Each structure stands twice: as C-alpha cells, then as structure tokens.
Amino acid sequence: MGRLGYAFLYLCLGIIALFQVFPIVWLFLFSLKDNSEIFSGSPFALPTEFRWENYQKVWEGGIGVYFFNSVWITGLAIILTVLLASMATFAITRMNWKLNKFVLGLFMVGLMIPIHSALIPLFNMFLNVNLIDNPLSIVITYTAYNLPITMMILLGFYYTLPREIEEAAIIDGCSINRLFFRIILPMTAPVISTTVIINMIYNWNEFVFVNTFISSDEYKTLTVGIQNFIGQYMTDWGAIGATLIISIIPILLAFIFFSNKVVEGISSSAVKG
Amino acid sequence: MNKVMSNKLVIALYVLPALLLVGVLIFIPLILSGYYGLMEWDGIGAMKFIGLENYSNAIRDLKFWDSAWHSLLLAIFSTLSLVIYLAISMILASKIKGSDLLRKIYLIPMLLSSVAIAQLWIKVFNPTNGMLNSILMSLGVDSPPAWLAEPKFVLFAIFVPILWQYAGFYILIYYAALKNIPGSLIEAARIDGASAFQIAYKIKLPLIMGVVKVTIVLAIVGSLKYFDLIYVMTGGGPNGASEVMASYMYKLAFASNDFGYGSAIGFLLLVITLIVTVIIRKLTATKEEIQY
C-alpha cells in the first residue's frame, strides 16, 4: 500500500477516535460554562472563564452523598464478591469431590440470564425481609450477580496453579485455611486485580437495582442520584455537566492508571452480554 | 494429602456461601417470575391464581409485540454494526502505529454508566442547543428535527449512543482474534498475489469465524436486554415508539402496579432470550472448526 493509502487509513482511524472522545470533551467544556455561554457560543469553544463553582454547587447540593454511597457500596461488594468467588473457585478446581463440575455449571448458567426477569421477585423478596430501602440489599445483589463472571475470570488461573505447592504445604502440616488464605490467595493477586477492576466498573455503573430497591436519597448511589438531581436542575446545563463529569471521573482515573488491566478484564468478560 | 483435600466440611464452607447467594438471588427469582406470571397481583395485596391468562393476554397485547419488535430492530442494528467494527479492527490489526493507544481511546465510552451516556446524549440531541443540531444549523439546515421526540427517528437516535458505547468492546475482541492469526499465513497469501481485500475476506475472516459467532450472540442477546439507556433517554416514548421488552416490563410492574402481568412479561423475556441463544448457536454451528 502506498503512503497515500496509509494516510487515508490514519485519517479514518483518527476520525473514529474523535467521534469516541468528542462528546465527553464537549461535556467537560459545558460543565465549566453557564447557560448564556452554552446557548449563544459555539459548542466547540473553550469557556471564557472556567466556572468551577458549578462543581462546588452540585457537590454540596447532594452529589457528595451519592458519591460516598457509590464508593462504599462498590467497595464492599467487590470485597465480598472476590473473596466468595475465590473460595468457591478454589474448592471447585483444587479440591476433590464428585459434584464439582455440576456446581461449576450452575454458576456458569448465571452468566446467561437477563437480570430484568428476576427483578420483580427480587423486589418482593426484599420487601418481605424488610431490606427494601436498605443498602444491604444492593450489596448482596451486586455480589450474587457478579459471582459468575468473577469466577469465570478466576478459573483459568486456578487451573494452572501447580499441585506441588499444595502438596508441599500440606506435608508440612499446613491447614487448608492457612493454605488458601496465606499461599493460594496471594498467588492469585494478578488475576484478582483484573476481577476487582471489572467489578468496580459494573458496580459503579449499575442502575436498575438501586433504582428499584432504594427510595431514600441518603442511600442512593450516583447513577440513580444524578437522575433525580438532573430532574431538579433541568435547565442548568453547567450543573448537569459537572454532575456527569463527577460521576465518570473515578472510572476514567482507574482507566488511565490501569488501562491494561481494564482491557484484560473487559476482554475476559466478553461472555457477559 | 488426598484426605485433607477432600474434607467435605471444608468444601461446603468454601462453596456454600457463593452457591447460596446465586441460588437465592438469581435462580429462585427466575423461577418465581414464571410463577408470579400465573397470578393477578398488585404487588401489595393477596395473589389470585388466574392460570395462563397473563400469558395469553401477552400474546394478544400489541404493546408487548411493539416492544419485542423494537428489541428485535436494535438486535438487527447491533448485528449489522459488527461489520463496521470488524472492518475497523482489520485496519487496526494491519501495520498501524499507535494501534494500542487507538484501541484504548475507542474503549472509553464503554466504561461510562448507561445513565451518564443517556444524559450526555440527551444533551447531544437537544433540539435547540445540542451538539448535533448546533452543527447542523451551522451547516445551513433550517429546522433540524427534535430527534428524541419524533417517533420515526427515536430508535435510530437511540442506536447512535449504543454504537458509540460498544465500538471499543467489539474492536478489542476482534483485534485480539486477528492478532492470533499466524503471520506466515498472511505472508504466504501475499506472495501468491492475493490482494489486501482478498486476504481479509478469504483468509482472515474464516479464521476468526468462531469469535465472530460469539459476538453475534452477544450483540443479539445483549440487545434483547437493553434497558438503562432507553429508560433514561426516552422512558420508552414518545408514545411507546422506543419501548423495549425490559422497559415495558418495568413500566407494568413499577409504574402501573401490575406485578402479575409484569412478571409474565419478564418470564417471556427470559424464555425468548434462551430460545434465541440456542437458535443462533445452532444456526452458526459449523461441522468442524478450522485448523491452522
């Protein structure tokens, strides 16, 4: 192919990159403007004055609470999911019992189901045990629904661990709990970091469970919180832009610092639709 | 060794917590959904058994079929868009400098929540001040449409952010598959005088067909489950023009308090998803995998 051909290909790829990024850049630009500037100026213009007060206004107006809820709910669910998934994967892949393939199959079926089909019965279950409008319902739901994908990512790594490690540890009189928590779990750190990233993205961005199970403002996470919030600020574009930027910043930062892990996690989550 | 590694009590302690969570919060609700579908129920009062009435109503419910049709349209759009993603991946996987960075840039929208994407694109499509219409007006278009308020445009408008969101994801998958093809094969074809297009179509495509099939299943099944983006962008409107199966179910249960009928629709969504998955798997199954 000639140089002209290559130039054309780069141009195409560049235009696609622009299409992928520009809406977010535009969002960031108008988050720093006020309405008169947004409505009269060009959408591509830099703000004449950077109005960071848009951010301060929405943070103090309630986004701070939602942000904090997203952080602790996401974090707690990640810890639970990764711990329980690691334990189950360890027992399924490393220990000897008859039903292990069958139980693994049960977990993997969980990858295929549409969550909306389970939503009404889940709502009713939580209503009956008084967990509606309680963040605990969100934490355990996130844990349950992310267990299959987390185990799927862990599986490959667990199958490749050498048997000798376990043999040596047990001959030395190591208990099984010690073997798992002190030897196996630290060895799986690279794959655990991948699952943490994937769980973080799923939990941080989840919407329908919180929207259905939580009604009080004090427990809402960012995705649902910004929905209400934007309803209030219907016409203030700067405030809406600032709210959206705050909600996507943590994931973008994670991507900037751990982009290879994110790529790895997203590719291995390809089975989940 | 074997005795320690087959301790039943330890196995139970390690597996049961995860298994119980998945059983109670995923499998039991799915079964209950089919069961609630047999009831007349407002979500609060007592349930009344009405047999298959909800299911037979669903079959005659034009709104349900409309929503199923919209889900199917999105599935078709999504499958067609795979061709574009595949073409981009082919270009990226040829000798392009910076393909690593480009793939990561393409992936960025995939990391955002559907709510943030929906809110952002509501602004892009805003009739008077949105990015799209600002550009159109500066190009001399007099009165560009209010995209999300027009029944004939709304599904296409919603599909743009979907295309935008998933591009990086599919490109990532195709790129990895293309990079797995041994370079010697491509080299041999080139020496035999095959053109770039012939190499792409006759050699690369057949070799990654397995991955392509997986992405077809993902695109179609994923489309049947769309909810968040549409719920936030249009709420299924205007006048049901962008209603999909999941949003119709949600509306029935949590806005109209018709939990029995909503459950029936939810259960049908599950059944349709499973049937479609099996059908596509069967249709795309090949007798033998290509060896190389």
JSON list of N, CA, C and O in Angstrom, two decimals, chain A residues 130-172:
[
{"chain": "A", "resi": 130, "resn": "ASN", "atom": "N", "xyz": [-37.82, -7.01, 54.79]},
{"chain": "A", "resi": 130, "resn": "ASN", "atom": "CA", "xyz": [-37.52, -5.64, 55.21]},
{"chain": "A", "resi": 130, "resn": "ASN", "atom": "C", "xyz": [-36.19, -5.10, 54.73]},
{"chain": "A", "resi": 130, "resn": "ASN", "atom": "O", "xyz": [-35.54, -4.33, 55.44]},
{"chain": "A", "resi": 131, "resn": "LEU", "atom": "N", "xyz": [-35.76, -5.51, 53.55]},
{"chain": "A", "resi": 131, "resn": "LEU", "atom": "CA", "xyz": [-34.49, -4.98, 53.04]},
{"chain": "A", "resi": 131, "resn": "LEU", "atom": "C", "xyz": [-34.71, -3.95, 51.93]},
{"chain": "A", "resi": 131, "resn": "LEU", "atom": "O", "xyz": [-33.74, -3.48, 51.33]},
{"chain": "A", "resi": 132, "resn": "ILE", "atom": "N", "xyz": [-35.96, -3.63, 51.65]},
{"chain": "A", "resi": 132, "resn": "ILE", "atom": "CA", "xyz": [-36.20, -2.56, 50.68]},
{"chain": "A", "resi": 132, "resn": "ILE", "atom": "C", "xyz": [-35.80, -1.24, 51.31]},
{"chain": "A", "resi": 132, "resn": "ILE", "atom": "O", "xyz": [-36.04, -1.01, 52.50]},
{"chain": "A", "resi": 133, "resn": "ASP", "atom": "N", "xyz": [-35.16, -0.38, 50.53]},
{"chain": "A", "resi": 133, "resn": "ASP", "atom": "CA", "xyz": [-34.62, 0.87, 51.01]},
{"chain": "A", "resi": 133, "resn": "ASP", "atom": "C", "xyz": [-33.53, 0.66, 52.05]},
{"chain": "A", "resi": 133, "resn": "ASP", "atom": "O", "xyz": [-33.37, 1.45, 52.97]},
{"chain": "A", "resi": 134, "resn": "ASN", "atom": "N", "xyz": [-32.79, -0.45, 51.89]},
{"chain": "A", "resi": 134, "resn": "ASN", "atom": "CA", "xyz": [-31.66, -0.73, 52.76]},
{"chain": "A", "resi": 134, "resn": "ASN", "atom": "C", "xyz": [-30.48, -1.08, 51.85]},
{"chain": "A", "resi": 134, "resn": "ASN", "atom": "O", "xyz": [-30.60, -1.96, 51.01]},
{"chain": "A", "resi": 135, "resn": "PRO", "atom": "N", "xyz": [-29.35, -0.36, 52.00]},
{"chain": "A", "resi": 135, "resn": "PRO", "atom": "CA", "xyz": [-28.24, -0.59, 51.06]},
{"chain": "A", "resi": 135, "resn": "PRO", "atom": "C", "xyz": [-27.71, -2.02, 51.07]},
{"chain": "A", "resi": 135, "resn": "PRO", "atom": "O", "xyz": [-27.08, -2.46, 50.10]},
{"chain": "A", "resi": 136, "resn": "LEU", "atom": "N", "xyz": [-27.99, -2.77, 52.16]},
{"chain": "A", "resi": 136, "resn": "LEU", "atom": "CA", "xyz": [-27.55, -4.15, 52.22]},
{"chain": "A", "resi": 136, "resn": "LEU", "atom": "C", "xyz": [-28.10, -4.96, 51.04]},
{"chain": "A", "resi": 136, "resn": "LEU", "atom": "O", "xyz": [-27.42, -5.82, 50.47]},
{"chain": "A", "resi": 137, "resn": "SER", "atom": "N", "xyz": [-29.36, -4.67, 50.66]},
{"chain": "A", "resi": 137, "resn": "SER", "atom": "CA", "xyz": [-29.96, -5.40, 49.53]},
{"chain": "A", "resi": 137, "resn": "SER", "atom": "C", "xyz": [-29.14, -5.19, 48.27]},
{"chain": "A", "resi": 137, "resn": "SER", "atom": "O", "xyz": [-28.96, -6.11, 47.46]},
{"chain": "A", "resi": 138, "resn": "ILE", "atom": "N", "xyz": [-28.60, -3.98, 48.10]},
{"chain": "A", "resi": 138, "resn": "ILE", "atom": "CA", "xyz": [-27.80, -3.69, 46.91]},
{"chain": "A", "resi": 138, "resn": "ILE", "atom": "C", "xyz": [-26.48, -4.45, 46.96]},
{"chain": "A", "resi": 138, "resn": "ILE", "atom": "O", "xyz": [-26.06, -5.06, 45.98]},
{"chain": "A", "resi": 139, "resn": "VAL", "atom": "N", "xyz": [-25.83, -4.43, 48.14]},
{"chain": "A", "resi": 139, "resn": "VAL", "atom": "CA", "xyz": [-24.53, -5.08, 48.27]},
{"chain": "A", "resi": 139, "resn": "VAL", "atom": "C", "xyz": [-24.65, -6.57, 47.96]},
{"chain": "A", "resi": 139, "resn": "VAL", "atom": "O", "xyz": [-23.86, -7.12, 47.17]},
{"chain": "A", "resi": 140, "resn": "ILE", "atom": "N", "xyz": [-25.66, -7.26, 48.54]},
{"chain": "A", "resi": 140, "resn": "ILE", "atom": "CA", "xyz": [-25.73, -8.71, 48.30]},
{"chain": "A", "resi": 140, "resn": "ILE", "atom": "C", "xyz": [-26.19, -9.01, 46.87]},
{"chain": "A", "resi": 140, "resn": "ILE", "atom": "O", "xyz": [-25.77, -9.99, 46.28]},
{"chain": "A", "resi": 141, "resn": "THR", "atom": "N", "xyz": [-27.01, -8.14, 46.29]},
{"chain": "A", "resi": 141, "resn": "THR", "atom": "CA", "xyz": [-27.42, -8.38, 44.90]},
{"chain": "A", "resi": 141, "resn": "THR", "atom": "C", "xyz": [-26.23, -8.24, 43.96]},
{"chain": "A", "resi": 141, "resn": "THR", "atom": "O", "xyz": [-26.01, -9.07, 43.08]},
{"chain": "A", "resi": 142, "resn": "TYR", "atom": "N", "xyz": [-25.44, -7.16, 44.15]},
{"chain": "A", "resi": 142, "resn": "TYR", "atom": "CA", "xyz": [-24.24, -6.99, 43.32]},
{"chain": "A", "resi": 142, "resn": "TYR", "atom": "C", "xyz": [-23.33, -8.20, 43.46]},
{"chain": "A", "resi": 142, "resn": "TYR", "atom": "O", "xyz": [-22.78, -8.70, 42.48]},
{"chain": "A", "resi": 143, "resn": "THR", "atom": "N", "xyz": [-23.15, -8.66, 44.71]},
{"chain": "A", "resi": 143, "resn": "THR", "atom": "CA", "xyz": [-22.26, -9.80, 44.95]},
{"chain": "A", "resi": 143, "resn": "THR", "atom": "C", "xyz": [-22.76, -11.02, 44.18]},
{"chain": "A", "resi": 143, "resn": "THR", "atom": "O", "xyz": [-22.02, -11.65, 43.42]},
{"chain": "A", "resi": 144, "resn": "ALA", "atom": "N", "xyz": [-24.05, -11.34, 44.35]},
{"chain": "A", "resi": 144, "resn": "ALA", "atom": "CA", "xyz": [-24.59, -12.54, 43.69]},
{"chain": "A", "resi": 144, "resn": "ALA", "atom": "C", "xyz": [-24.46, -12.45, 42.18]},
{"chain": "A", "resi": 144, "resn": "ALA", "atom": "O", "xyz": [-24.00, -13.39, 41.53]},
{"chain": "A", "resi": 145, "resn": "TYR", "atom": "N", "xyz": [-24.83, -11.30, 41.60]},
{"chain": "A", "resi": 145, "resn": "TYR", "atom": "CA", "xyz": [-24.85, -11.21, 40.14]},
{"chain": "A", "resi": 145, "resn": "TYR", "atom": "C", "xyz": [-23.46, -11.10, 39.52]},
{"chain": "A", "resi": 145, "resn": "TYR", "atom": "O", "xyz": [-23.30, -11.34, 38.33]},
{"chain": "A", "resi": 146, "resn": "ASN", "atom": "N", "xyz": [-22.45, -10.70, 40.31]},
{"chain": "A", "resi": 146, "resn": "ASN", "atom": "CA", "xyz": [-21.10, -10.64, 39.76]},
{"chain": "A", "resi": 146, "resn": "ASN", "atom": "C", "xyz": [-20.27, -11.89, 40.06]},
{"chain": "A", "resi": 146, "resn": "ASN", "atom": "O", "xyz": [-19.17, -12.04, 39.53]},
{"chain": "A", "resi": 147, "resn": "LEU", "atom": "N", "xyz": [-20.79, -12.78, 40.92]},
{"chain": "A", "resi": 147, "resn": "LEU", "atom": "CA", "xyz": [-20.03, -14.00, 41.23]},
{"chain": "A", "resi": 147, "resn": "LEU", "atom": "C", "xyz": [-19.73, -14.83, 39.98]},
{"chain": "A", "resi": 147, "resn": "LEU", "atom": "O", "xyz": [-18.57, -15.23, 39.78]},
{"chain": "A", "resi": 148, "resn": "PRO", "atom": "N", "xyz": [-20.71, -15.11, 39.10]},
{"chain": "A", "resi": 148, "resn": "PRO", "atom": "CA", "xyz": [-20.39, -15.97, 37.95]},
{"chain": "A", "resi": 148, "resn": "PRO", "atom": "C", "xyz": [-19.27, -15.41, 37.08]},
{"chain": "A", "resi": 148, "resn": "PRO", "atom": "O", "xyz": [-18.31, -16.13, 36.76]},
{"chain": "A", "resi": 149, "resn": "ILE", "atom": "N", "xyz": [-19.33, -14.13, 36.71]},
{"chain": "A", "resi": 149, "resn": "ILE", "atom": "CA", "xyz": [-18.30, -13.57, 35.83]},
{"chain": "A", "resi": 149, "resn": "ILE", "atom": "C", "xyz": [-16.94, -13.54, 36.54]},
{"chain": "A", "resi": 149, "resn": "ILE", "atom": "O", "xyz": [-15.90, -13.81, 35.94]},
{"chain": "A", "resi": 150, "resn": "THR", "atom": "N", "xyz": [-16.95, -13.23, 37.85]},
{"chain": "A", "resi": 150, "resn": "THR", "atom": "CA", "xyz": [-15.71, -13.19, 38.60]},
{"chain": "A", "resi": 150, "resn": "THR", "atom": "C", "xyz": [-15.07, -14.58, 38.65]},
{"chain": "A", "resi": 150, "resn": "THR", "atom": "O", "xyz": [-13.86, -14.74, 38.42]},
{"chain": "A", "resi": 151, "resn": "MET", "atom": "N", "xyz": [-15.90, -15.61, 38.90]},
{"chain": "A", "resi": 151, "resn": "MET", "atom": "CA", "xyz": [-15.37, -16.97, 38.93]},
{"chain": "A", "resi": 151, "resn": "MET", "atom": "C", "xyz": [-14.84, -17.38, 37.57]},
{"chain": "A", "resi": 151, "resn": "MET", "atom": "O", "xyz": [-13.82, -18.06, 37.47]},
{"chain": "A", "resi": 152, "resn": "MET", "atom": "N", "xyz": [-15.54, -16.93, 36.50]},
{"chain": "A", "resi": 152, "resn": "MET", "atom": "CA", "xyz": [-15.08, -17.30, 35.18]},
{"chain": "A", "resi": 152, "resn": "MET", "atom": "C", "xyz": [-13.68, -16.74, 34.89]},
{"chain": "A", "resi": 152, "resn": "MET", "atom": "O", "xyz": [-12.85, -17.41, 34.28]},
{"chain": "A", "resi": 153, "resn": "ILE", "atom": "N", "xyz": [-13.44, -15.51, 35.35]},
{"chain": "A", "resi": 153, "resn": "ILE", "atom": "CA", "xyz": [-12.13, -14.91, 35.13]},
{"chain": "A", "resi": 153, "resn": "ILE", "atom": "C", "xyz": [-11.07, -15.63, 35.99]},
{"chain": "A", "resi": 153, "resn": "ILE", "atom": "O", "xyz": [-9.94, -15.85, 35.55]},
{"chain": "A", "resi": 154, "resn": "LEU", "atom": "N", "xyz": [-11.46, -16.02, 37.22]},
{"chain": "A", "resi": 154, "resn": "LEU", "atom": "CA", "xyz": [-10.51, -16.68, 38.13]},
{"chain": "A", "resi": 154, "resn": "LEU", "atom": "C", "xyz": [-10.15, -18.10, 37.67]},
{"chain": "A", "resi": 154, "resn": "LEU", "atom": "O", "xyz": [-9.01, -18.54, 37.82]},
{"chain": "A", "resi": 155, "resn": "LEU", "atom": "N", "xyz": [-11.12, -18.80, 37.10]},
{"chain": "A", "resi": 155, "resn": "LEU", "atom": "CA", "xyz": [-10.98, -20.23, 36.78]},
{"chain": "A", "resi": 155, "resn": "LEU", "atom": "C", "xyz": [-9.67, -20.60, 36.08]},
{"chain": "A", "resi": 155, "resn": "LEU", "atom": "O", "xyz": [-8.94, -21.46, 36.55]},
{"chain": "A", "resi": 156, "resn": "GLY", "atom": "N", "xyz": [-9.40, -19.92, 34.96]},
{"chain": "A", "resi": 156, "resn": "GLY", "atom": "CA", "xyz": [-8.24, -20.26, 34.15]},
{"chain": "A", "resi": 156, "resn": "GLY", "atom": "C", "xyz": [-6.97, -20.22, 34.97]},
{"chain": "A", "resi": 156, "resn": "GLY", "atom": "O", "xyz": [-6.12, -21.11, 34.88]},
{"chain": "A", "resi": 157, "resn": "PHE", "atom": "N", "xyz": [-6.86, -19.19, 35.81]},
{"chain": "A", "resi": 157, "resn": "PHE", "atom": "CA", "xyz": [-5.67, -19.03, 36.64]},
{"chain": "A", "resi": 157, "resn": "PHE", "atom": "C", "xyz": [-5.56, -20.16, 37.66]},
{"chain": "A", "resi": 157, "resn": "PHE", "atom": "O", "xyz": [-4.48, -20.72, 37.86]},
{"chain": "A", "resi": 158, "resn": "TYR", "atom": "N", "xyz": [-6.67, -20.50, 38.29]},
{"chain": "A", "resi": 158, "resn": "TYR", "atom": "CA", "xyz": [-6.65, -21.57, 39.30]},
{"chain": "A", "resi": 158, "resn": "TYR", "atom": "C", "xyz": [-6.26, -22.92, 38.71]},
{"chain": "A", "resi": 158, "resn": "TYR", "atom": "O", "xyz": [-5.58, -23.71, 39.34]},
{"chain": "A", "resi": 159, "resn": "TYR", "atom": "N", "xyz": [-6.74, -23.18, 37.47]},
{"chain": "A", "resi": 159, "resn": "TYR", "atom": "CA", "xyz": [-6.42, -24.46, 36.86]},
{"chain": "A", "resi": 159, "resn": "TYR", "atom": "C", "xyz": [-4.92, -24.61, 36.60]},
{"chain": "A", "resi": 159, "resn": "TYR", "atom": "O", "xyz": [-4.41, -25.71, 36.54]},
{"chain": "A", "resi": 160, "resn": "THR", "atom": "N", "xyz": [-4.22, -23.48, 36.43]},
{"chain": "A", "resi": 160, "resn": "THR", "atom": "CA", "xyz": [-2.79, -23.58, 36.08]},
{"chain": "A", "resi": 160, "resn": "THR", "atom": "C", "xyz": [-1.87, -23.59, 37.30]},
{"chain": "A", "resi": 160, "resn": "THR", "atom": "O", "xyz": [-0.67, -23.77, 37.15]},
{"chain": "A", "resi": 161, "resn": "LEU", "atom": "N", "xyz": [-2.41, -23.41, 38.51]},
{"chain": "A", "resi": 161, "resn": "LEU", "atom": "CA", "xyz": [-1.53, -23.44, 39.69]},
{"chain": "A", "resi": 161, "resn": "LEU", "atom": "C", "xyz": [-0.95, -24.84, 39.84]},
{"chain": "A", "resi": 161, "resn": "LEU", "atom": "O", "xyz": [-1.67, -25.82, 39.73]},
{"chain": "A", "resi": 162, "resn": "PRO", "atom": "N", "xyz": [0.35, -24.95, 40.11]},
{"chain": "A", "resi": 162, "resn": "PRO", "atom": "CA", "xyz": [0.96, -26.28, 40.23]},
{"chain": "A", "resi": 162, "resn": "PRO", "atom": "C", "xyz": [0.51, -27.01, 41.51]},
{"chain": "A", "resi": 162, "resn": "PRO", "atom": "O", "xyz": [0.43, -26.40, 42.58]},
{"chain": "A", "resi": 163, "resn": "ARG", "atom": "N", "xyz": [0.22, -28.30, 41.38]},
{"chain": "A", "resi": 163, "resn": "ARG", "atom": "CA", "xyz": [-0.21, -29.14, 42.51]},
{"chain": "A", "resi": 163, "resn": "ARG", "atom": "C", "xyz": [0.85, -29.20, 43.62]},
{"chain": "A", "resi": 163, "resn": "ARG", "atom": "O", "xyz": [0.53, -29.36, 44.79]},
{"chain": "A", "resi": 164, "resn": "GLU", "atom": "N", "xyz": [2.14, -29.09, 43.20]},
{"chain": "A", "resi": 164, "resn": "GLU", "atom": "CA", "xyz": [3.24, -29.30, 44.16]},
{"chain": "A", "resi": 164, "resn": "GLU", "atom": "C", "xyz": [3.15, -28.35, 45.34]},
{"chain": "A", "resi": 164, "resn": "GLU", "atom": "O", "xyz": [3.51, -28.69, 46.46]},
{"chain": "A", "resi": 165, "resn": "ILE", "atom": "N", "xyz": [2.64, -27.13, 45.07]},
{"chain": "A", "resi": 165, "resn": "ILE", "atom": "CA", "xyz": [2.58, -26.15, 46.15]},
{"chain": "A", "resi": 165, "resn": "ILE", "atom": "C", "xyz": [1.68, -26.66, 47.26]},
{"chain": "A", "resi": 165, "resn": "ILE", "atom": "O", "xyz": [2.03, -26.64, 48.44]},
{"chain": "A", "resi": 166, "resn": "GLU", "atom": "N", "xyz": [0.50, -27.15, 46.86]},
{"chain": "A", "resi": 166, "resn": "GLU", "atom": "CA", "xyz": [-0.43, -27.66, 47.86]},
{"chain": "A", "resi": 166, "resn": "GLU", "atom": "C", "xyz": [0.16, -28.86, 48.59]},
{"chain": "A", "resi": 166, "resn": "GLU", "atom": "O", "xyz": [0.10, -28.96, 49.82]},
{"chain": "A", "resi": 167, "resn": "GLU", "atom": "N", "xyz": [0.75, -29.77, 47.81]},
{"chain": "A", "resi": 167, "resn": "GLU", "atom": "CA", "xyz": [1.33, -30.97, 48.41]},
{"chain": "A", "resi": 167, "resn": "GLU", "atom": "C", "xyz": [2.37, -30.60, 49.45]},
{"chain": "A", "resi": 167, "resn": "GLU", "atom": "O", "xyz": [2.31, -31.06, 50.60]},
{"chain": "A", "resi": 168, "resn": "ALA", "atom": "N", "xyz": [3.29, -29.74, 49.07]},
{"chain": "A", "resi": 168, "resn": "ALA", "atom": "CA", "xyz": [4.36, -29.34, 49.99]},
{"chain": "A", "resi": 168, "resn": "ALA", "atom": "C", "xyz": [3.78, -28.72, 51.25]},
{"chain": "A", "resi": 168, "resn": "ALA", "atom": "O", "xyz": [4.18, -29.04, 52.36]},
{"chain": "A", "resi": 169, "resn": "ALA", "atom": "N", "xyz": [2.81, -27.83, 51.08]},
{"chain": "A", "resi": 169, "resn": "ALA", "atom": "CA", "xyz": [2.24, -27.13, 52.23]},
{"chain": "A", "resi": 169, "resn": "ALA", "atom": "C", "xyz": [1.58, -28.11, 53.18]},
{"chain": "A", "resi": 169, "resn": "ALA", "atom": "O", "xyz": [1.73, -28.02, 54.40]},
{"chain": "A", "resi": 170, "resn": "ILE", "atom": "N", "xyz": [0.84, -29.08, 52.61]},
{"chain": "A", "resi": 170, "resn": "ILE", "atom": "CA", "xyz": [0.09, -29.99, 53.47]},
{"chain": "A", "resi": 170, "resn": "ILE", "atom": "C", "xyz": [1.01, -30.99, 54.16]},
{"chain": "A", "resi": 170, "resn": "ILE", "atom": "O", "xyz": [0.83, -31.31, 55.33]},
{"chain": "A", "resi": 171, "resn": "ILE", "atom": "N", "xyz": [2.06, -31.41, 53.45]},
{"chain": "A", "resi": 171, "resn": "ILE", "atom": "CA", "xyz": [3.04, -32.30, 54.09]},
{"chain": "A", "resi": 171, "resn": "ILE", "atom": "C", "xyz": [3.70, -31.59, 55.27]},
{"chain": "A", "resi": 171, "resn": "ILE", "atom": "O", "xyz": [3.96, -32.17, 56.31]},
{"chain": "A", "resi": 172, "resn": "ASP", "atom": "N", "xyz": [3.90, -30.29, 55.12]},
{"chain": "A", "resi": 172, "resn": "ASP", "atom": "CA", "xyz": [4.48, -29.51, 56.22]},
{"chain": "A", "resi": 172, "resn": "ASP", "atom": "C", "xyz": [3.48, -29.28, 57.35]},
{"chain": "A", "resi": 172, "resn": "ASP", "atom": "O", "xyz": [3.78, -28.56, 58.31]}
]
